[in-house]
PDB file of C-alpha atoms in Angstrom:
ATOM      1  CA  MET A   1       0.000   0.000   0.000  1.00 59.00           C
ATOM      2  CA  SER A   2       0.985   3.666  -0.186  1.00 82.00           C
ATOM      3  CA  THR A   3      -0.021   7.065   1.163  1.00 83.00           C
ATOM      4  CA  LEU A   4      -2.965   7.200  -1.247  1.00 85.00           C
ATOM      5  CA  ASP A   5      -4.063   3.686  -0.296  1.00 82.00           C
ATOM      6  CA  VAL A   6      -4.058   4.633   3.383  1.00 83.00           C
ATOM      7  CA  ALA A   7      -5.984   7.802   2.564  1.00 84.00           C
ATOM      8  CA  ARG A   8      -8.573   5.896   0.518  1.00 86.00           C
ATOM      9  CA  LYS A   9      -9.146   3.283   3.203  1.00 83.00           C
ATOM     10  CA  ASP A  10      -9.362   5.846   5.961  1.00 79.00           C
ATOM     11  CA  PHE A  11     -11.749   8.020   3.955  1.00 83.00           C
ATOM     12  CA  LEU A  12     -14.093   5.070   3.450  1.00 80.00           C
ATOM     13  CA  ASP A  13     -13.941   4.303   7.176  1.00 77.00           C
ATOM     14  CA  VAL A  14     -14.763   7.800   8.441  1.00 75.00           C
ATOM     15  CA  ARG A  15     -16.839   9.408   5.709  1.00 69.00           C
ATOM     16  CA  ARG A  16     -20.044   8.381   7.467  1.00 68.00           C
ATOM     17  CA  ALA A  17     -18.977   9.732  10.862  1.00 70.00           C
ATOM     18  CA  LYS A  18     -22.117  11.500  12.040  1.00 73.00           C
ATOM     19  CA  VAL A  19     -20.420  13.945  14.382  1.00 72.00           C
ATOM     20  CA  ILE A  20     -18.314  15.459  11.570  1.00 74.00           C
ATOM     21  CA  TRP A  21     -21.258  15.993   9.259  1.00 77.00           C
ATOM     22  CA  LEU A  22     -23.392  17.194  12.170  1.00 81.00           C
ATOM     23  CA  ILE A  23     -20.915  19.949  12.965  1.00 78.00           C
ATOM     24  CA  GLY A  24     -20.512  20.720   9.268  1.00 80.00           C
ATOM     25  CA  GLY A  25     -24.298  20.925   8.909  1.00 84.00           C
ATOM     26  CA  LEU A  26     -24.468  23.247  11.901  1.00 84.00           C
ATOM     27  CA  TYR A  27     -21.904  25.519  10.254  1.00 85.00           C
ATOM     28  CA  ALA A  28     -24.032  25.574   7.082  1.00 87.00           C
ATOM     29  CA  ALA A  29     -27.058  26.480   9.205  1.00 89.00           C
ATOM     30  CA  ILE A  30     -25.138  29.314  10.876  1.00 86.00           C
ATOM     31  CA  MET A  31     -24.113  30.558   7.432  1.00 87.00           C
ATOM     32  CA  ALA A  32     -27.732  30.518   6.308  1.00 89.00           C
ATOM     33  CA  LEU A  33     -28.771  32.517   9.382  1.00 88.00           C
ATOM     34  CA  PHE A  34     -26.094  35.154   8.815  1.00 85.00           C
ATOM     35  CA  LEU A  35     -27.092  35.497   5.175  1.00 87.00           C
ATOM     36  CA  TYR A  36     -30.781  35.704   6.065  1.00 87.00           C
ATOM     37  CA  PHE A  37     -30.475  38.331   8.772  1.00 85.00           C
ATOM     38  CA  GLY A  38     -27.910  40.221   6.692  1.00 79.00           C
ATOM     39  CA  GLN A  39     -30.599  41.087   4.154  1.00 78.00           C
ATOM     40  CA  THR A  40     -33.653  41.331   6.416  1.00 81.00           C
ATOM     41  CA  GLY A  41     -34.958  44.885   6.652  1.00 74.00           C
ATOM     42  CA  VAL A  42     -32.094  46.263   4.546  1.00 74.00           C
ATOM     43  CA  SER A  43     -32.915  48.244   1.407  1.00 75.00           C
ATOM     44  CA  ASN A  44     -29.643  47.392  -0.348  1.00 80.00           C
ATOM     45  CA  PRO A  45     -28.182  44.294   1.306  1.00 79.00           C
ATOM     46  CA  ASN A  46     -24.476  43.578   0.779  1.00 83.00           C
ATOM     47  CA  VAL A  47     -23.228  40.021   1.080  1.00 85.00           C
ATOM     48  CA  ARG A  48     -19.835  41.326   2.228  1.00 85.00           C
ATOM     49  CA  ASN A  49     -21.308  42.360   5.564  1.00 83.00           C
ATOM     50  CA  ALA A  50     -22.790  38.916   6.133  1.00 85.00           C
ATOM     51  CA  LEU A  51     -19.517  37.223   5.174  1.00 87.00           C
ATOM     52  CA  GLY A  52     -17.623  39.497   7.550  1.00 84.00           C
ATOM     53  CA  GLY A  53     -19.801  38.377  10.461  1.00 84.00           C
ATOM     54  CA  LEU A  54     -19.542  34.760   9.346  1.00 85.00           C
ATOM     55  CA  THR A  55     -15.749  35.008   9.382  1.00 88.00           C
ATOM     56  CA  GLY A  56     -15.803  35.920  13.062  1.00 85.00           C
ATOM     57  CA  ILE A  57     -18.021  32.967  13.927  1.00 86.00           C
ATOM     58  CA  GLY A  58     -16.049  30.685  11.649  1.00 87.00           C
ATOM     59  CA  ALA A  59     -12.820  31.583  13.447  1.00 89.00           C
ATOM     60  CA  VAL A  60     -14.213  29.767  16.490  1.00 88.00           C
ATOM     61  CA  PHE A  61     -16.342  27.134  14.818  1.00 86.00           C
ATOM     62  CA  ILE A  62     -14.148  25.870  11.974  1.00 91.00           C
ATOM     63  CA  PRO A  63     -11.380  24.492  14.246  1.00 91.00           C
ATOM     64  CA  LEU A  64     -13.968  22.335  16.009  1.00 88.00           C
ATOM     65  CA  ILE A  65     -14.849  20.635  12.726  1.00 88.00           C
ATOM     66  CA  ALA A  66     -11.186  20.028  11.951  1.00 90.00           C
ATOM     67  CA  LEU A  67     -10.133  18.838  15.396  1.00 91.00           C
ATOM     68  CA  VAL A  68     -13.100  16.498  15.831  1.00 88.00           C
ATOM     69  CA  ALA A  69     -12.417  15.027  12.394  1.00 87.00           C
ATOM     70  CA  ALA A  70      -8.722  14.348  12.943  1.00 89.00           C
ATOM     71  CA  TYR A  71      -7.559  14.160  16.550  1.00 89.00           C
ATOM     72  CA  LEU A  72      -8.120  10.375  16.839  1.00 86.00           C
ATOM     73  CA  ALA A  73      -6.863   9.515  13.361  1.00 87.00           C
ATOM     74  CA  ILE A  74      -3.660   7.858  14.609  1.00 89.00           C
ATOM     75  CA  ALA A  75      -3.955   7.860  18.412  1.00 89.00           C
ATOM     76  CA  GLY A  76      -7.222   5.929  18.173  1.00 86.00           C
ATOM     77  CA  GLU A  77      -5.557   3.288  15.996  1.00 83.00           C
ATOM     78  CA  ARG A  78      -2.649   2.996  18.434  1.00 85.00           C
ATOM     79  CA  GLU A  79      -4.900   2.533  21.447  1.00 84.00           C
ATOM     80  CA  SER A  80      -7.082  -0.057  19.700  1.00 81.00           C
ATOM     81  CA  GLY A  81      -4.102  -1.918  18.245  1.00 79.00           C
ATOM     82  CA  GLY A  82      -5.248  -1.326  14.683  1.00 78.00           C
ATOM     83  CA  ILE A  83      -2.044   0.526  13.892  1.00 81.00           C
ATOM     84  CA  LYS A  84      -0.091  -2.762  13.912  1.00 77.00           C
ATOM     85  CA  TYR A  85      -2.373  -4.191  11.245  1.00 78.00           C
ATOM     86  CA  LEU A  86      -2.102  -1.000   9.204  1.00 78.00           C
ATOM     87  CA  LEU A  87       1.699  -1.137   9.329  1.00 78.00           C
ATOM     88  CA  SER A  88       1.826  -4.839   8.506  1.00 76.00           C
ATOM     89  CA  ILE A  89       0.213  -4.511   5.065  1.00 75.00           C
ATOM     90  CA  PRO A  90       2.920  -3.016   4.715  1.00 79.00           C
ATOM     91  CA  ASN A  91       2.847   0.767   4.985  1.00 78.00           C
ATOM     92  CA  SER A  92       5.589   3.016   6.223  1.00 85.00           C
ATOM     93  CA  ARG A  93       4.837   5.161   9.232  1.00 86.00           C
ATOM     94  CA  ARG A  94       5.093   8.222   7.016  1.00 90.00           C
ATOM     95  CA  ASP A  95       2.454   6.717   4.704  1.00 89.00           C
ATOM     96  CA  VAL A  96       0.116   6.403   7.677  1.00 89.00           C
ATOM     97  CA  VAL A  97       0.557  10.011   8.825  1.00 92.00           C
ATOM     98  CA  LEU A  98       0.281  11.511   5.353  1.00 93.00           C
ATOM     99  CA  GLY A  99      -2.559   9.210   4.339  1.00 91.00           C
ATOM    100  CA  LYS A 100      -4.569  10.068   7.435  1.00 92.00           C
ATOM    101  CA  PHE A 101      -3.929  13.752   6.795  1.00 94.00           C
ATOM    102  CA  LEU A 102      -5.140  13.507   3.201  1.00 93.00           C
ATOM    103  CA  SER A 103      -8.314  11.634   4.098  1.00 92.00           C
ATOM    104  CA  ARG A 104      -9.284  13.941   6.973  1.00 92.00           C
ATOM    105  CA  THR A 105      -8.415  16.936   4.791  1.00 93.00           C
ATOM    106  CA  ALA A 106     -10.803  15.695   2.113  1.00 92.00           C
ATOM    107  CA  ILE A 107     -13.638  15.217   4.606  1.00 90.00           C
ATOM    108  CA  VAL A 108     -13.235  18.587   6.314  1.00 91.00           C
ATOM    109  CA  ALA A 109     -12.788  20.459   3.041  1.00 92.00           C
ATOM    110  CA  ALA A 110     -15.895  18.757   1.626  1.00 89.00           C
ATOM    111  CA  ALA A 111     -18.000  19.784   4.636  1.00 88.00           C
ATOM    112  CA  ILE A 112     -16.928  23.419   4.326  1.00 92.00           C
ATOM    113  CA  VAL A 113     -17.305  23.549   0.547  1.00 92.00           C
ATOM    114  CA  VAL A 114     -20.821  22.132   0.814  1.00 90.00           C
ATOM    115  CA  ALA A 115     -21.675  24.823   3.399  1.00 90.00           C
ATOM    116  CA  PHE A 116     -20.407  27.556   1.083  1.00 92.00           C
ATOM    117  CA  LEU A 117     -22.275  26.099  -1.888  1.00 92.00           C
ATOM    118  CA  VAL A 118     -25.477  26.257   0.167  1.00 91.00           C
ATOM    119  CA  GLY A 119     -24.555  29.825   1.099  1.00 90.00           C
ATOM    120  CA  ALA A 120     -23.982  30.730  -2.557  1.00 92.00           C
ATOM    121  CA  VAL A 121     -27.418  29.477  -3.536  1.00 92.00           C
ATOM    122  CA  LEU A 122     -29.054  31.452  -0.715  1.00 91.00           C
ATOM    123  CA  THR A 123     -27.064  34.539  -1.666  1.00 90.00           C
ATOM    124  CA  LEU A 124     -28.367  34.352  -5.234  1.00 90.00           C
ATOM    125  CA  VAL A 125     -31.902  34.224  -3.833  1.00 89.00           C
ATOM    126  CA  TRP A 126     -31.606  36.930  -1.166  1.00 89.00           C
ATOM    127  CA  TYR A 127     -28.971  39.378  -2.415  1.00 88.00           C
ATOM    128  CA  PRO A 128     -28.656  41.596  -5.491  1.00 86.00           C
ATOM    129  CA  SER A 129     -25.237  40.121  -6.299  1.00 83.00           C
ATOM    130  CA  LEU A 130     -23.266  37.050  -5.301  1.00 82.00           C
ATOM    131  CA  GLU A 131     -19.938  38.911  -5.591  1.00 85.00           C
ATOM    132  CA  ALA A 132     -18.364  35.628  -6.598  1.00 87.00           C
ATOM    133  CA  ASP A 133     -14.769  36.822  -6.222  1.00 89.00           C
ATOM    134  CA  VAL A 134     -15.342  37.770  -2.580  1.00 89.00           C
ATOM    135  CA  PHE A 135     -17.347  34.618  -1.892  1.00 90.00           C
ATOM    136  CA  VAL A 136     -14.719  32.331  -3.415  1.00 91.00           C
ATOM    137  CA  GLY A 137     -11.948  34.240  -1.636  1.00 92.00           C
ATOM    138  CA  ILE A 138     -13.524  33.805   1.798  1.00 93.00           C
ATOM    139  CA  ALA A 139     -14.340  30.157   1.072  1.00 93.00           C
ATOM    140  CA  SER A 140     -10.749  29.455  -0.009  1.00 94.00           C
ATOM    141  CA  LEU A 141      -9.233  31.131   3.054  1.00 95.00           C
ATOM    142  CA  THR A 142     -11.681  29.294   5.301  1.00 95.00           C
ATOM    143  CA  VAL A 143     -10.770  25.912   3.803  1.00 95.00           C
ATOM    144  CA  LEU A 144      -7.070  26.711   4.232  1.00 96.00           C
ATOM    145  CA  TYR A 145      -7.725  27.748   7.833  1.00 96.00           C
ATOM    146  CA  ALA A 146      -9.585  24.508   8.527  1.00 95.00           C
ATOM    147  CA  LEU A 147      -6.755  22.452   7.080  1.00 96.00           C
ATOM    148  CA  THR A 148      -4.231  24.092   9.408  1.00 96.00           C
ATOM    149  CA  TYR A 149      -6.200  22.655  12.323  1.00 96.00           C
ATOM    150  CA  VAL A 150      -6.439  19.282  10.581  1.00 96.00           C
ATOM    151  CA  ALA A 151      -2.650  19.340  10.306  1.00 96.00           C
ATOM    152  CA  VAL A 152      -2.315  20.237  13.995  1.00 96.00           C
ATOM    153  CA  ALA A 153      -4.757  17.500  15.003  1.00 95.00           C
ATOM    154  CA  ILE A 154      -2.922  14.886  12.922  1.00 95.00           C
ATOM    155  CA  GLY A 155       0.391  16.061  14.363  1.00 94.00           C
ATOM    156  CA  ILE A 156      -0.941  15.741  17.906  1.00 95.00           C
ATOM    157  CA  SER A 157      -2.501  12.360  17.123  1.00 93.00           C
ATOM    158  CA  ALA A 158       0.802  11.093  15.708  1.00 91.00           C
ATOM    159  CA  THR A 159       2.698  12.016  18.866  1.00 92.00           C
ATOM    160  CA  THR A 160       0.284  10.534  21.420  1.00 90.00           C
ATOM    161  CA  ALA A 161      -0.443   6.927  22.278  1.00 84.00           C
ATOM    162  CA  SER A 162      -3.971   7.219  23.667  1.00 86.00           C
ATOM    163  CA  ARG A 163      -7.310   8.814  22.940  1.00 88.00           C
ATOM    164  CA  SER A 164      -7.286  10.793  26.172  1.00 91.00           C
ATOM    165  CA  ARG A 165      -3.911  12.372  25.475  1.00 91.00           C
ATOM    166  CA  ALA A 166      -4.877  13.216  21.917  1.00 91.00           C
ATOM    167  CA  MET A 167      -8.090  14.798  23.137  1.00 92.00           C
ATOM    168  CA  GLY A 168      -6.257  16.738  25.834  1.00 93.00           C
ATOM    169  CA  GLY A 169      -3.701  18.006  23.323  1.00 93.00           C
ATOM    170  CA  ALA A 170      -6.382  19.068  20.828  1.00 92.00           C
ATOM    171  CA  ILE A 171      -8.480  20.835  23.487  1.00 92.00           C
ATOM    172  CA  GLY A 172      -5.421  22.551  24.930  1.00 92.00           C
ATOM    173  CA  PHE A 173      -4.256  23.788  21.539  1.00 92.00           C
ATOM    174  CA  PHE A 174      -7.732  25.056  20.674  1.00 91.00           C
ATOM    175  CA  PHE A 175      -8.128  26.841  24.003  1.00 90.00           C
ATOM    176  CA  VAL A 176      -4.736  28.569  23.890  1.00 87.00           C
ATOM    177  CA  THR A 177      -4.520  29.546  20.223  1.00 87.00           C
ATOM    178  CA  ASN A 178      -8.219  30.166  19.599  1.00 87.00           C
ATOM    179  CA  VAL A 179     -10.243  31.058  22.685  1.00 84.00           C
ATOM    180  CA  LEU A 180      -7.491  32.955  24.495  1.00 82.00           C
ATOM    181  CA  ASN A 181      -6.418  34.538  21.223  1.00 79.00           C
ATOM    182  CA  LEU A 182      -9.844  35.853  20.272  1.00 75.00           C
ATOM    183  CA  PHE A 183     -10.690  37.162  23.727  1.00 76.00           C
ATOM    184  CA  GLY A 184      -7.414  38.892  24.542  1.00 71.00           C
ATOM    185  CA  PRO A 185      -5.327  36.972  27.112  1.00 77.00           C
ATOM    186  CA  PHE A 186      -3.101  35.393  24.443  1.00 74.00           C
ATOM    187  CA  ARG A 187      -1.867  38.768  23.242  1.00 77.00           C
ATOM    188  CA  PHE A 188      -1.441  40.083  26.789  1.00 77.00           C
ATOM    189  CA  ALA A 189       0.658  37.018  27.602  1.00 81.00           C
ATOM    190  CA  ILE A 190       2.931  37.732  24.618  1.00 79.00           C
ATOM    191  CA  GLU A 191       3.379  41.347  25.702  1.00 79.00           C
ATOM    192  CA  TYR A 192       4.156  40.279  29.266  1.00 78.00           C
ATOM    193  CA  LEU A 193       6.656  37.634  28.154  1.00 81.00           C
ATOM    194  CA  PHE A 194       8.574  39.750  25.638  1.00 80.00           C
ATOM    195  CA  ASN A 195       8.325  43.209  27.173  1.00 77.00           C
ATOM    196  CA  ASP A 196       7.839  42.823  30.925  1.00 75.00           C
ATOM    197  CA  LEU A 197       9.918  39.699  31.536  1.00 77.00           C
ATOM    198  CA  ALA A 198      12.459  39.777  28.707  1.00 72.00           C
ATOM    199  CA  GLY A 199      12.567  43.578  28.480  1.00 75.00           C
ATOM    200  CA  LEU A 200      12.779  43.541  24.685  1.00 76.00           C
ATOM    201  CA  GLY A 201      10.446  46.500  24.234  1.00 77.00           C
ATOM    202  CA  ILE A 202       8.921  45.178  21.023  1.00 79.00           C
ATOM    203  CA  SER A 203       6.307  47.357  19.356  1.00 82.00           C
ATOM    204  CA  ASN A 204       2.572  46.771  19.157  1.00 83.00           C
ATOM    205  CA  MET A 205       2.901  45.681  15.513  1.00 85.00           C
ATOM    206  CA  GLN A 206       5.630  43.199  16.410  1.00 87.00           C
ATOM    207  CA  VAL A 207       3.457  41.778  19.186  1.00 83.00           C
ATOM    208  CA  MET A 208       0.716  41.275  16.597  1.00 86.00           C
ATOM    209  CA  PHE A 209       3.180  39.461  14.335  1.00 89.00           C
ATOM    210  CA  VAL A 210       4.227  37.098  17.137  1.00 87.00           C
ATOM    211  CA  GLN A 211       0.535  36.528  17.788  1.00 87.00           C
ATOM    212  CA  VAL A 212      -0.176  35.449  14.205  1.00 89.00           C
ATOM    213  CA  LEU A 213       2.927  33.249  14.138  1.00 92.00           C
ATOM    214  CA  LEU A 214       1.675  31.370  17.190  1.00 89.00           C
ATOM    215  CA  SER A 215      -1.997  31.176  16.231  1.00 91.00           C
ATOM    216  CA  PRO A 216      -3.597  29.991  12.959  1.00 94.00           C
ATOM    217  CA  THR A 217      -6.745  31.789  14.114  1.00 93.00           C
ATOM    218  CA  ALA A 218      -5.000  35.164  14.260  1.00 91.00           C
ATOM    219  CA  ALA A 219      -3.469  34.534  10.830  1.00 94.00           C
ATOM    220  CA  TYR A 220      -6.876  33.628   9.375  1.00 95.00           C
ATOM    221  CA  VAL A 221      -8.651  36.678  10.749  1.00 91.00           C
ATOM    222  CA  ARG A 222      -5.933  38.972   9.404  1.00 91.00           C
ATOM    223  CA  SER A 223      -5.881  37.239   6.013  1.00 92.00           C
ATOM    224  CA  THR A 224      -9.525  37.917   5.160  1.00 90.00           C
ATOM    225  CA  PRO A 225      -8.992  41.456   3.761  1.00 89.00           C
ATOM    226  CA  LEU A 226      -7.300  39.666   0.859  1.00 89.00           C
ATOM    227  CA  ALA A 227     -10.731  38.451  -0.267  1.00 88.00           C
ATOM    228  CA  TYR A 228     -12.090  42.002  -0.249  1.00 83.00           C
ATOM    229  CA  SER A 229      -9.109  43.544  -2.077  1.00 71.00           C
ATOM    230  CA  ALA A 230      -8.746  45.985   0.789  1.00 54.00           C
ATOM    231  CA  ASP A 231      -6.103  48.440  -0.423  1.00 49.00           C
ATOM    232  CA  SER A 232      -6.271  50.359   2.857  1.00 47.00           C
ATOM    233  CA  VAL A 233      -4.581  47.499   4.686  1.00 55.00           C
ATOM    234  CA  SER A 234      -1.208  48.329   3.132  1.00 58.00           C
ATOM    235  CA  ASP A 235      -1.459  51.876   4.501  1.00 66.00           C
ATOM    236  CA  ILE A 236      -2.126  50.781   8.079  1.00 77.00           C
ATOM    237  CA  TYR A 237       0.097  47.761   8.702  1.00 81.00           C
ATOM    238  CA  PRO A 238       3.737  46.951   7.868  1.00 85.00           C
ATOM    239  CA  TRP A 239       4.631  44.275   5.331  1.00 85.00           C
ATOM    240  CA  PHE A 240       4.806  41.480   7.886  1.00 87.00           C
ATOM    241  CA  LEU A 241       1.133  41.969   8.779  1.00 88.00           C
ATOM    242  CA  GLN A 242      -0.146  42.029   5.197  1.00 90.00           C
ATOM    243  CA  PRO A 243      -2.827  39.459   4.250  1.00 90.00           C
ATOM    244  CA  GLU A 244      -0.449  37.691   1.855  1.00 91.00           C
ATOM    245  CA  VAL A 245       1.977  37.068   4.715  1.00 93.00           C
ATOM    246  CA  MET A 246      -0.897  35.686   6.785  1.00 94.00           C
ATOM    247  CA  VAL A 247      -1.585  33.150   4.037  1.00 95.00           C
ATOM    248  CA  ALA A 248       2.080  32.130   4.165  1.00 96.00           C
ATOM    249  CA  VAL A 249       1.791  31.706   7.951  1.00 96.00           C
ATOM    250  CA  MET A 250      -1.237  29.436   7.519  1.00 96.00           C
ATOM    251  CA  LEU A 251       0.647  27.398   4.920  1.00 96.00           C
ATOM    252  CA  ALA A 252       3.451  26.982   7.443  1.00 96.00           C
ATOM    253  CA  TRP A 253       0.897  25.760   9.992  1.00 96.00           C
ATOM    254  CA  LEU A 254      -0.203  23.275   7.340  1.00 94.00           C
ATOM    255  CA  VAL A 255       3.286  21.846   6.844  1.00 95.00           C
ATOM    256  CA  VAL A 256       5.145  22.055  10.166  1.00 96.00           C
ATOM    257  CA  PRO A 257       2.755  20.009  12.376  1.00 95.00           C
ATOM    258  CA  ILE A 258       2.657  17.208   9.790  1.00 95.00           C
ATOM    259  CA  ALA A 259       6.447  17.192   9.520  1.00 95.00           C
ATOM    260  CA  LEU A 260       6.781  17.061  13.300  1.00 94.00           C
ATOM    261  CA  GLY A 261       4.105  14.368  13.492  1.00 92.00           C
ATOM    262  CA  CYS A 262       5.960  12.227  10.938  1.00 92.00           C
ATOM    263  CA  TRP A 263       9.237  12.715  12.813  1.00 93.00           C
ATOM    264  CA  ARG A 264       7.760  11.749  16.186  1.00 90.00           C
ATOM    265  CA  PHE A 265       5.726   8.832  14.836  1.00 88.00           C
ATOM    266  CA  GLU A 266       8.783   7.395  13.076  1.00 88.00           C
ATOM    267  CA  ARG A 267      10.471   7.187  16.488  1.00 86.00           C
ATOM    268  CA  ALA A 268       7.484   6.089  18.545  1.00 78.00           C
ATOM    269  CA  ASP A 269       7.477   2.767  20.385  1.00 75.00           C
ATOM    270  CA  LEU A 270       4.298   1.048  19.270  1.00 74.00           C
ATOM    271  CA  GLY A 271       4.731  -1.796  21.714  1.00 62.00           C
TER     272      GLY A 271
END
């Protein structure tokens, strides 16, 4: 077998997982509500406003879809003993990590794309214009954002030997980089660490850059002006906080956790 064989088998095993499609369906329902209320009682509704609100909700909600879909991909197999069968076919350990990543990526991306397709249909019904370039831009950034959390979940799953540890790692990562990031404490902690403790005196913009480096959520939120072609962004923020750089940060979050997961899983004692 190969990476693609592992991905195909895993996809067939988990594609009917109700919890993944339930959360994906809930996201589609939230999208429908935002689009509905965005045009209710408005003489000239603009889909950009609804998508802006949806981005904020998606920043919290999307990681849940990704983490639930992927955090047990390898750790669950190790705890059940199924990993020994999977490796005896034979597959390399790298094939397992990459194959699991590809299959969970396909499932999560499909759930989000379906939600946006539903949203596009509703937009055509309720709004004067779909503004396809903006819609596709937000959808693309959202899929990329979701896949960063799939990568993190697979990386965590590859480095843990039990379901409980994988769950704890996924919850901890989500809480620190998402909840604390969106509600302030994450940034305050960075300022305290670099300025108060280390005495580096880094600027507010540099603190923001450290924040996006350490949080896919921060990178996603700051990447969304790219979908709106917001020229004003370049006048406000330095180059390292431009939306294009945020996309590069998310791509790094896509690659690094998988690389680390492969490295750790190659060296793991599977008993």
